[in-house]
Amino acid sequence: MSNDQDQIPPISPPHASPDEERVGVYVCHCGSNIARTIAVEDVAVWAEQQEHVVVARDYKFMCSSLGQELIEQDIQAKGLSRVVVAACSPHMHERTFRGACQRAGLNPYLFEMANIRELTSWATDDREAATSKAKAQVKGAIERAVLQEPLEPLFVDINPNTLVVGGGIAGLTAALELADSGYHVYLVDRDSSIGGQMAKLDKTFPTLDCAACILTPKMVDAANHPNITLMTWSEVVAVDGFVGNFSVQVRHKPRYIIEDLCTGCGTCIEKCPSRVLDQHFEVGLGYHKAIDRNFPQAVPKYPVIDTTHCIYFQRGKCRACQVVCPTNAIDFTQKETFEQLEVGNIILATGYEQFDARRVPQYGYGRLANVFTSMEFERMVNAAGPTSGQVVLRDGVSAPQSVGIIHCVGSRDKNYNEYCSRACCMAALKFAHLVHERVPDAEVYNFYIDIRAAGKHYEEFYHRVLEEGTHFIRGRVAEVTDAARGPGEEGKLIIQAEDTLIGKQRRIPVDMVVLMVGMEARHDSRNVASTFGLGCDFEGWFTERHAKLDPVVTMTEGILIAGACQGPKAIPESVAQGSAAAARVAGLIGRRTIKLEPVRASIEAAACSGCRICNNVCPYHAIVFHEAIKISEVITALCQGCGACVAACPSAAITGAHFTREQVLSQIDGLLWDMQPGVLVLA
Amino acid sequence: MQYGYYPGCSLERNAGAYHDSTMAVAGVLGLQFTEVDDWNCCGATEFFSVHQMQAYALTGRNLALAADQFAPKAALPVIPVEAAETPQLVAPCSACYLNLSKVDRYLASSPELAAKVNTALDAGGLHYDPGSLRVRHLLDVVVNDAGYDAIAARVQRALTGLRVAPYYGCLVVRPGFQGQFDDPEYPTTLDKLMRVLGAKVVDFPLKAHCCGGHMTQISEDVALELLRRLLKNAAEYQADVIVTLCPMCQLNLDVFQSAVNRRFGTNFNLPVLFFTQLMGLAFGLAPERLGIGKEFVASRPALAKIGTSGEVEQERAVGKRAKRRNDQSLPMPYMPEEEER
Amino acid sequence: MSASKKPARGSVFFHEVVGATAVDPHLEACLQCGTCGGSCPSGNDMEHTPRTLFAMIAAGMRETVLRSNTPWYCVSCYYCTERCPQEVHITDVMYTLKRLAIKEGFSRQSSAAQAPAFSETFMEHVERYGRSFELGLITRYFLRHRPLDTVKIAPIGAGMLRRKRFDLTPRKIRQIDQLQAILARADELERSP
Ligand SMILES: Cc1cc2nc3c(=O)[nH]c(=O)nc-3n(C[C@H](O)[C@H](O)[C@H](O)COP(=O)(O)OP(=O)(O)OC[C@H]3O[C@@H](n4cnc5c(N)ncnc54)[C@H](O)[C@@H]3O)c2cc1C
Ligand code: SF4
Ligand code: SF4
Ligand code: SF4
Ligand code: SF4
Ligand code: SF4
Ligand code: SF4
């Protein structure tokens, strides 16, 4: 250890007697996950020879009940005062082993974990290097453990109100579950109506029940529920606080309608002279008025004025809607407003967007009139859509005699998105069925790489569509063209693909092409993630705490995710996640208080120079300055233990519990145990 | 603007018209092309089929020669300051362009390969560091460096009335890579250039499909069918001329057009010109200076249209796709970059 | 096992093909989607679609693959490479298969037997002069390899000469010795990897 160290003032009371600590070290095989690359027995034998260590063992699965009992027995029989487990990430099992310590009467904060799986055995195939790195990690953990101090957890009250962001099927489900359990929910959606993507759909696979029939009752329930405050046309702009006590700022965009007066009669919509293409709900296939709602059953029923197309907003004339409104509900002067909400938990259910088919020019979308996207087709078959449910070509009248459905557009492709969008195979099968239903004589061709029909009753649905006489051609489509090569192709769209089951190139002339565009994360998902302080993966999907074991919880306590914002999924899974997230929140609220890690900063009053630097550094506004005595103090309940102030304090007056300077430096020392002492310089 | 210029074998003779018109147009636009001294054949697609290392070495020699010749030299300020970082090498032939740029990129991506190629070059006392040249296609330089505005400003005799099918072929747009100047599937640079010259650009869905390359020599059946598809498509959209940017494409579509007609009983009569030839005409240069007349399918009758008014245009434009909208038709998808046609 | 090397799993032929391609073609990533076979302009005339060849390579069907006319009907349009969802360098693999077929003498037995001859005649000229010589190429290739077709091509040759689009004599580069030395060294390198 360098001499510089001695000049740093002591920041926690000198430790009683680290020399007397009795450490037990447990090295886990994790089946073969760790043992395959690390010589775990070696590490254990070596550990037993280290200072402070009274026992070291390796074991197949430390997290098993037998593994945990090993620790408990040693604590009691051998009088261990510190426990080190070298295994997986603390995210996985720190809680498990702390529990074991506690059961054996040892303060759980006297336990330390070395992650030799994610950081070591999974990171290399070099057995020798991995083994020596594992030893270094264990040494660091031992050195740190002996300096650890017993801590008591903190308890804070949980605000029973919950914020749900996004009113698609996932968010709606979560909101209704919580509201039905008696808890208050604020349901915020940026759109003018709740319902999300599902509201655009016609029938839903695999059972073919109509989307509106199963969705609109839920929408209405949400609007009428005494425990739900519905905030549409609104967005969350800022989030403060932490689990149990979030403070959220919501921006309400102006609708230009006084909601208390509007009866939803629709007269204004009828009379508005400005009719424009609806790129949003009708995905460009239909029109809406400058004052309108997404669809007649929209919830809430109030329309919204689209100022970019409203003649009054653009040219100062018109006001037709205001004139005809029987209740004087139109208010052109409305401004945006802000509202502050206090909630204990937040569920994000912001859903997905469609891949832009224009990015694949060889499929001709936008160039070739009769190439449609899946959502355009969905609106077309919807009885409430632009063609009242008729399947027609772009001319609006002729029914196609042949339809080609192209799978995997923008998905399963390294040029666009590598992942599979999961729901589009089933939607494609649904479309094939719907074409047969609406245009009985039409031939339908599905071009696919693999049919992904893994869900309850999905495969059966596939079989049903096969029996209906749909043609399945296994081959990803190369291109769609109107350049005919011969007489049979004139005036048609030609789909060119290899029929891989025959091994021959085929050109299938059709009247209509439907592109099964993939799902993508919302274009602003990264910004949303940063507002709420959670992670996003490379593609923009929100990151769950554990892909298998904790799919609706994020790394940020109190922030949960549900539905397609976590990754592509169909309605059944979205609903399951919505319910799961609600159950997690309800469980937490039921406990009334939540146990927090006692990892908090504290300021040693005698060392504080009163410079106030930490006051502004703290992102949680947890530090107050006592003007009278010119000293700063941390409000423990607000502190999140981020450590920013610890690093910022020029007088080294701030200590982060469980991360004291001594503890961290001796861990580093331990990690570098195999370096020569003379050479070691700690910056 | 100064550039190294790699003409390639075709421009020396069968596509002499391309070379002549390139030089004429470059003069008007103030682009200065200096030929790479003692360049050799790029190997076309043939070398890669037989000897891989030789193919790399062949193109490696050209790159090494050019890099040496055009390297910014402190004492001799040949290269203007603004281009001082990386000297640029222009190739008008698509195959040459692809070989030069692909070899440069592959050498950069694989130090192993670069070492091997340099071992070979060393036998001739040469060396090439990948990335020391920026390889460009002539079309890229013309539209992006000289620029559409400068081109528009030089137009003296707009190509009004001439219906042009812009043909890109393969190798200038594919394989696409980071920084490629046009879309590999549906390129539009040449379309825009032709519009700037005043021509009427017809939709040409097969504009980036393949002319068959050397297939005429391997299997006439395959080759003539590929050519038929292209000619049929251009004819259906009532093009007066096909405009190309590659000597191989020009040769195939032009020289073998009569063979296609004989084989399939068609009567295509589509002159195939280089884009630089049409630029030259629009700039008011004499057809002789542009090599016009060297093509097998005579272009003079089609070129006689230049200057005819737009009315004729209107009436002909009722192609098979231009369907009259009725009230019930559904809107077409919104295309953000949709240009005036 | 070093991180950069591919594991030795897979057929011997698969590794031969990958090893003979200058830059890693990612052939193992092929998911048999058929985009390449669907895109190929000469796909209809190929004995096997490119995708089929890749399945055969994985299965180690060396002789069938090297006898196939498929690589010879590849016109290097790069559509397949551009569209392949797995970024397989398909066109490069086609070149590799041509080279291997020539090396093994299989190419002469395929239904595209003339193709290598054309490439080889082309190369002979470049090796001798440094530039290609179209008139020489065409006459020599047809006379030597397709004597019966020579009459068919004659009018085209005449037309080219009339329009001064053919030279009567080849053009030779100045430093042909240098080029030949480089090519000789490259050849050595290719033979002894
Ligand atoms: C063509 C097609 C057909 C389909 N057919 C079926 C089918 O038949 N059966 C089936 O099971 N699945 C089907 N699906 C899948 C189905 O659409 C999804 O599983 C489902 O809609 C996901 O719901 P969600 O609530 O997670 O997201 P969404 O429906 O996308 O809802 C998200 C909501 O959040 C709101 N929002 C977004 N960002 C914010 C923000 N920052 N602030 C506030 N609010 C925000 C949005 O306005 C929206 O209301 C289909 C998908 C497609 C593309
Ligand atoms: S704003 Fe007035 S006219 Fe419009 S729906 Fe409401 S009540 Fe009816
Ligand atoms: S004022 Fe605007 S919204 Fe109202 S009727 Fe006129 S155009 Fe429509
Ligand atoms: S669900 Fe089917 S269509 Fe959609 S990306 Fe996956 S495989 Fe392709
Ligand atoms: S550790 Fe310091 S900066 Fe971080 S939250 Fe606590 S008081 Fe604020
Ligand atoms: S396109 Fe690519 S992934 Fe698909 S079959 Fe061809 S090589 Fe394989
Ligand atoms: S590069 Fe070759 S194999 Fe690939 S699509 Fe073109 S002709 Fe076919």
PDB file of C-alpha atoms in Angstrom, chain A residues 252-412:
ATOM      1  CA  HIS A 252     -51.577  17.727 -20.532  1.00  0.00           C
ATOM      2  CA  LYS A 253     -51.569  18.779 -24.152  1.00  0.00           C
ATOM      3  CA  PRO A 254     -54.401  21.120 -25.130  1.00  0.00           C
ATOM      4  CA  ARG A 255     -57.341  19.332 -26.780  1.00  0.00           C
ATOM      5  CA  TYR A 256     -59.119  22.645 -27.424  1.00  0.00           C
ATOM      6  CA  ILE A 257     -62.215  20.981 -26.011  1.00  0.00           C
ATOM      7  CA  ILE A 258     -63.614  21.675 -22.555  1.00  0.00           C
ATOM      8  CA  GLU A 259     -64.031  18.098 -21.408  1.00  0.00           C
ATOM      9  CA  ASP A 260     -66.561  18.983 -18.716  1.00  0.00           C
ATOM     10  CA  LEU A 261     -68.915  20.435 -21.310  1.00  0.00           C
ATOM     11  CA  CYS A 262     -68.399  18.108 -24.267  1.00  0.00           C
ATOM     12  CA  THR A 263     -71.003  15.368 -24.610  1.00  0.00           C
ATOM     13  CA  GLY A 264     -69.187  13.599 -27.424  1.00  0.00           C
ATOM     14  CA  CYS A 265     -72.115  14.204 -29.773  1.00  0.00           C
ATOM     15  CA  GLY A 266     -69.799  14.374 -32.806  1.00  0.00           C
ATOM     16  CA  THR A 267     -71.582  17.291 -34.503  1.00  0.00           C
ATOM     17  CA  CYS A 268     -68.330  19.237 -34.723  1.00  0.00           C
ATOM     18  CA  ILE A 269     -66.619  16.339 -36.481  1.00  0.00           C
ATOM     19  CA  GLU A 270     -69.394  16.079 -38.998  1.00  0.00           C
ATOM     20  CA  LYS A 271     -69.349  19.779 -39.804  1.00  0.00           C
ATOM     21  CA  CYS A 272     -65.610  20.370 -39.874  1.00  0.00           C
ATOM     22  CA  PRO A 273     -64.669  21.213 -43.473  1.00  0.00           C
ATOM     23  CA  SER A 274     -61.038  20.123 -43.172  1.00  0.00           C
ATOM     24  CA  ARG A 275     -60.604  16.470 -44.148  1.00  0.00           C
ATOM     25  CA  VAL A 276     -57.059  15.151 -44.129  1.00  0.00           C
ATOM     26  CA  LEU A 277     -55.179  11.908 -44.467  1.00  0.00           C
ATOM     27  CA  ASP A 278     -54.953  10.064 -41.163  1.00  0.00           C
ATOM     28  CA  GLN A 279     -51.373   8.847 -40.927  1.00  0.00           C
ATOM     29  CA  HIS A 280     -51.791   7.824 -37.344  1.00  0.00           C
ATOM     30  CA  PHE A 281     -54.785   5.650 -36.562  1.00  0.00           C
ATOM     31  CA  GLU A 282     -55.716   4.796 -40.162  1.00  0.00           C
ATOM     32  CA  VAL A 283     -52.016   4.429 -41.070  1.00  0.00           C
ATOM     33  CA  GLY A 284     -52.491   6.537 -44.186  1.00  0.00           C
ATOM     34  CA  LEU A 285     -55.331   4.446 -45.622  1.00  0.00           C
ATOM     35  CA  GLY A 286     -58.174   6.655 -44.460  1.00  0.00           C
ATOM     36  CA  TYR A 287     -59.070  10.215 -43.597  1.00  0.00           C
ATOM     37  CA  HIS A 288     -59.978  12.154 -40.509  1.00  0.00           C
ATOM     38  CA  LYS A 289     -61.253  15.646 -39.810  1.00  0.00           C
ATOM     39  CA  ALA A 290     -59.172  18.405 -38.258  1.00  0.00           C
ATOM     40  CA  ILE A 291     -61.346  17.916 -35.206  1.00  0.00           C
ATOM     41  CA  ASP A 292     -61.801  14.225 -34.629  1.00  0.00           C
ATOM     42  CA  ARG A 293     -61.253  11.161 -32.495  1.00  0.00           C
ATOM     43  CA  ASN A 294     -59.382   7.995 -33.461  1.00  0.00           C
ATOM     44  CA  PHE A 295     -62.548   5.968 -33.901  1.00  0.00           C
ATOM     45  CA  PRO A 296     -66.180   6.297 -32.857  1.00  0.00           C
ATOM     46  CA  GLN A 297     -65.782   4.185 -29.692  1.00  0.00           C
ATOM     47  CA  ALA A 298     -62.730   6.141 -28.551  1.00  0.00           C
ATOM     48  CA  VAL A 299     -62.299   6.528 -24.813  1.00  0.00           C
ATOM     49  CA  PRO A 300     -62.599   9.233 -23.730  1.00  0.00           C
ATOM     50  CA  LYS A 301     -65.213  10.311 -26.233  1.00  0.00           C
ATOM     51  CA  TYR A 302     -63.919  13.886 -26.556  1.00  0.00           C
ATOM     52  CA  PRO A 303     -62.389  14.893 -29.882  1.00  0.00           C
ATOM     53  CA  VAL A 304     -59.081  16.718 -30.330  1.00  0.00           C
ATOM     54  CA  ILE A 305     -58.214  19.519 -32.742  1.00  0.00           C
ATOM     55  CA  ASP A 306     -55.279  18.781 -35.019  1.00  0.00           C
ATOM     56  CA  THR A 307     -53.903  22.319 -35.204  1.00  0.00           C
ATOM     57  CA  THR A 308     -51.682  21.677 -38.219  1.00  0.00           C
ATOM     58  CA  HIS A 309     -54.789  21.001 -40.312  1.00  0.00           C
ATOM     59  CA  CYS A 310     -57.367  23.182 -38.597  1.00  0.00           C
ATOM     60  CA  ILE A 311     -58.291  26.080 -40.868  1.00  0.00           C
ATOM     61  CA  TYR A 312     -58.801  28.382 -37.922  1.00  0.00           C
ATOM     62  CA  PHE A 313     -55.376  27.669 -36.467  1.00  0.00           C
ATOM     63  CA  GLN A 314     -53.713  27.962 -39.852  1.00  0.00           C
ATOM     64  CA  ARG A 315     -55.609  30.904 -41.334  1.00  0.00           C
ATOM     65  CA  GLY A 316     -57.630  32.413 -38.531  1.00  0.00           C
ATOM     66  CA  LYS A 317     -60.996  31.694 -40.152  1.00  0.00           C
ATOM     67  CA  CYS A 318     -63.668  28.954 -39.902  1.00  0.00           C
ATOM     68  CA  ARG A 319     -64.705  28.213 -36.296  1.00  0.00           C
ATOM     69  CA  ALA A 320     -67.431  25.971 -37.758  1.00  0.00           C
ATOM     70  CA  CYS A 321     -67.039  23.534 -34.894  1.00  0.00           C
ATOM     71  CA  GLN A 322     -67.479  26.270 -32.335  1.00  0.00           C
ATOM     72  CA  VAL A 323     -70.626  27.447 -34.056  1.00  0.00           C
ATOM     73  CA  VAL A 324     -72.260  24.034 -34.186  1.00  0.00           C
ATOM     74  CA  CYS A 325     -71.253  22.757 -30.767  1.00  0.00           C
ATOM     75  CA  PRO A 326     -74.477  22.556 -28.739  1.00  0.00           C
ATOM     76  CA  THR A 327     -72.659  22.892 -25.418  1.00  0.00           C
ATOM     77  CA  ASN A 328     -70.054  25.528 -26.269  1.00  0.00           C
ATOM     78  CA  ALA A 329     -67.311  23.071 -25.506  1.00  0.00           C
ATOM     79  CA  ILE A 330     -64.792  24.331 -28.059  1.00  0.00           C
ATOM     80  CA  ASP A 331     -62.043  26.524 -26.625  1.00  0.00           C
ATOM     81  CA  PHE A 332     -59.393  27.633 -29.108  1.00  0.00           C
ATOM     82  CA  THR A 333     -57.412  29.346 -26.366  1.00  0.00           C
ATOM     83  CA  GLN A 334     -56.607  26.268 -24.307  1.00  0.00           C
ATOM     84  CA  LYS A 335     -52.970  25.993 -23.270  1.00  0.00           C
ATOM     85  CA  GLU A 336     -50.997  23.027 -22.101  1.00  0.00           C
ATOM     86  CA  THR A 337     -51.126  22.403 -18.350  1.00  0.00           C
ATOM     87  CA  PHE A 338     -48.920  20.555 -15.932  1.00  0.00           C
ATOM     88  CA  GLU A 339     -49.864  18.380 -13.013  1.00  0.00           C
ATOM     89  CA  GLN A 340     -47.796  16.849 -10.234  1.00  0.00           C
ATOM     90  CA  LEU A 341     -48.614  13.283  -9.119  1.00  0.00           C
ATOM     91  CA  GLU A 342     -47.307  11.403  -6.088  1.00  0.00           C
ATOM     92  CA  VAL A 343     -47.120   7.661  -6.643  1.00  0.00           C
ATOM     93  CA  GLY A 344     -45.370   4.674  -5.108  1.00  0.00           C
ATOM     94  CA  ASN A 345     -44.835   2.602  -8.247  1.00  0.00           C
ATOM     95  CA  ILE A 346     -44.767   3.121 -12.008  1.00  0.00           C
ATOM     96  CA  ILE A 347     -45.692   0.619 -14.711  1.00  0.00           C
ATOM     97  CA  LEU A 348     -44.528   1.431 -18.227  1.00  0.00           C
ATOM     98  CA  ALA A 349     -46.623  -0.126 -21.008  1.00  0.00           C
ATOM     99  CA  THR A 350     -45.732   2.057 -23.960  1.00  0.00           C
ATOM    100  CA  GLY A 351     -45.907  -0.663 -26.602  1.00  0.00           C
ATOM    101  CA  TYR A 352     -44.358  -0.799 -30.072  1.00  0.00           C
ATOM    102  CA  GLU A 353     -44.356   0.792 -33.501  1.00  0.00           C
ATOM    103  CA  GLN A 354     -44.323  -0.785 -36.960  1.00  0.00           C
ATOM    104  CA  PHE A 355     -41.229  -1.193 -39.072  1.00  0.00           C
ATOM    105  CA  ASP A 356     -41.260   1.267 -41.973  1.00  0.00           C
ATOM    106  CA  ALA A 357     -41.794  -0.789 -45.140  1.00  0.00           C
ATOM    107  CA  ARG A 358     -40.253   1.947 -47.305  1.00  0.00           C
ATOM    108  CA  ARG A 359     -36.888   0.831 -45.978  1.00  0.00           C
ATOM    109  CA  VAL A 360     -37.087  -2.315 -48.140  1.00  0.00           C
ATOM    110  CA  PRO A 361     -37.341  -0.809 -51.636  1.00  0.00           C
ATOM    111  CA  GLN A 362     -37.358  -4.206 -53.351  1.00  0.00           C
ATOM    112  CA  TYR A 363     -40.839  -4.845 -51.976  1.00  0.00           C
ATOM    113  CA  GLY A 364     -42.133  -1.739 -53.715  1.00  0.00           C
ATOM    114  CA  TYR A 365     -44.161  -0.219 -50.899  1.00  0.00           C
ATOM    115  CA  GLY A 366     -45.078   3.329 -51.878  1.00  0.00           C
ATOM    116  CA  ARG A 367     -44.137   2.678 -55.487  1.00  0.00           C
ATOM    117  CA  LEU A 368     -46.436  -0.168 -56.381  1.00  0.00           C
ATOM    118  CA  ALA A 369     -50.018   0.748 -55.598  1.00  0.00           C
ATOM    119  CA  ASN A 370     -51.237  -2.640 -54.490  1.00  0.00           C
ATOM    120  CA  VAL A 371     -48.534  -3.354 -51.981  1.00  0.00           C
ATOM    121  CA  PHE A 372     -49.999  -2.863 -48.489  1.00  0.00           C
ATOM    122  CA  THR A 373     -48.556  -3.085 -45.000  1.00  0.00           C
ATOM    123  CA  SER A 374     -50.042  -5.434 -42.449  1.00  0.00           C
ATOM    124  CA  MET A 375     -51.556  -2.569 -40.491  1.00  0.00           C
ATOM    125  CA  GLU A 376     -53.112  -1.113 -43.642  1.00  0.00           C
ATOM    126  CA  PHE A 377     -54.633  -4.511 -44.292  1.00  0.00           C
ATOM    127  CA  GLU A 378     -55.794  -4.711 -40.682  1.00  0.00           C
ATOM    128  CA  ARG A 379     -57.635  -1.395 -41.103  1.00  0.00           C
ATOM    129  CA  MET A 380     -59.030  -2.581 -44.424  1.00  0.00           C
ATOM    130  CA  VAL A 381     -60.588  -5.721 -42.974  1.00  0.00           C
ATOM    131  CA  ASN A 382     -61.891  -3.805 -39.979  1.00  0.00           C
ATOM    132  CA  ALA A 383     -65.593  -3.161 -40.371  1.00  0.00           C
ATOM    133  CA  ALA A 384     -65.051   0.322 -38.886  1.00  0.00           C
ATOM    134  CA  GLY A 385     -62.106   1.023 -41.207  1.00  0.00           C
ATOM    135  CA  PRO A 386     -61.808   2.998 -44.452  1.00  0.00           C
ATOM    136  CA  THR A 387     -63.324   0.277 -46.674  1.00  0.00           C
ATOM    137  CA  SER A 388     -65.879  -0.917 -44.132  1.00  0.00           C
ATOM    138  CA  GLY A 389     -64.213  -4.278 -44.016  1.00  0.00           C
ATOM    139  CA  GLN A 390     -64.032  -4.966 -47.754  1.00  0.00           C
ATOM    140  CA  VAL A 391     -60.811  -6.394 -49.122  1.00  0.00           C
ATOM    141  CA  VAL A 392     -60.111  -4.248 -52.169  1.00  0.00           C
ATOM    142  CA  LEU A 393     -57.208  -3.015 -54.254  1.00  0.00           C
ATOM    143  CA  ARG A 394     -55.942   0.537 -54.058  1.00  0.00           C
ATOM    144  CA  ASP A 395     -58.629   1.556 -56.569  1.00  0.00           C
ATOM    145  CA  GLY A 396     -61.106   1.053 -53.773  1.00  0.00           C
ATOM    146  CA  VAL A 397     -63.471  -1.170 -55.751  1.00  0.00           C
ATOM    147  CA  SER A 398     -61.949  -4.304 -57.256  1.00  0.00           C
ATOM    148  CA  ALA A 399     -61.463  -7.334 -55.097  1.00  0.00           C
ATOM    149  CA  PRO A 400     -58.136  -9.110 -55.528  1.00  0.00           C
ATOM    150  CA  GLN A 401     -58.247 -12.537 -57.117  1.00  0.00           C
ATOM    151  CA  SER A 402     -54.898 -13.432 -55.623  1.00  0.00           C
ATOM    152  CA  VAL A 403     -53.049 -12.149 -52.581  1.00  0.00           C
ATOM    153  CA  GLY A 404     -49.411 -12.701 -51.607  1.00  0.00           C
ATOM    154  CA  ILE A 405     -48.537 -12.344 -47.944  1.00  0.00           C
ATOM    155  CA  ILE A 406     -44.856 -11.759 -47.262  1.00  0.00           C
ATOM    156  CA  HIS A 407     -43.485 -12.711 -43.853  1.00  0.00           C
ATOM    157  CA  CYS A 408     -40.508 -11.272 -41.990  1.00  0.00           C
ATOM    158  CA  VAL A 409     -40.405  -7.774 -43.501  1.00  0.00           C
ATOM    159  CA  GLY A 410     -37.714  -5.950 -41.572  1.00  0.00           C
ATOM    160  CA  SER A 411     -37.403  -8.797 -39.072  1.00  0.00           C
ATOM    161  CA  ARG A 412     -34.948 -11.681 -38.903  1.00  0.00           C
TER     162      ARG A 412
END
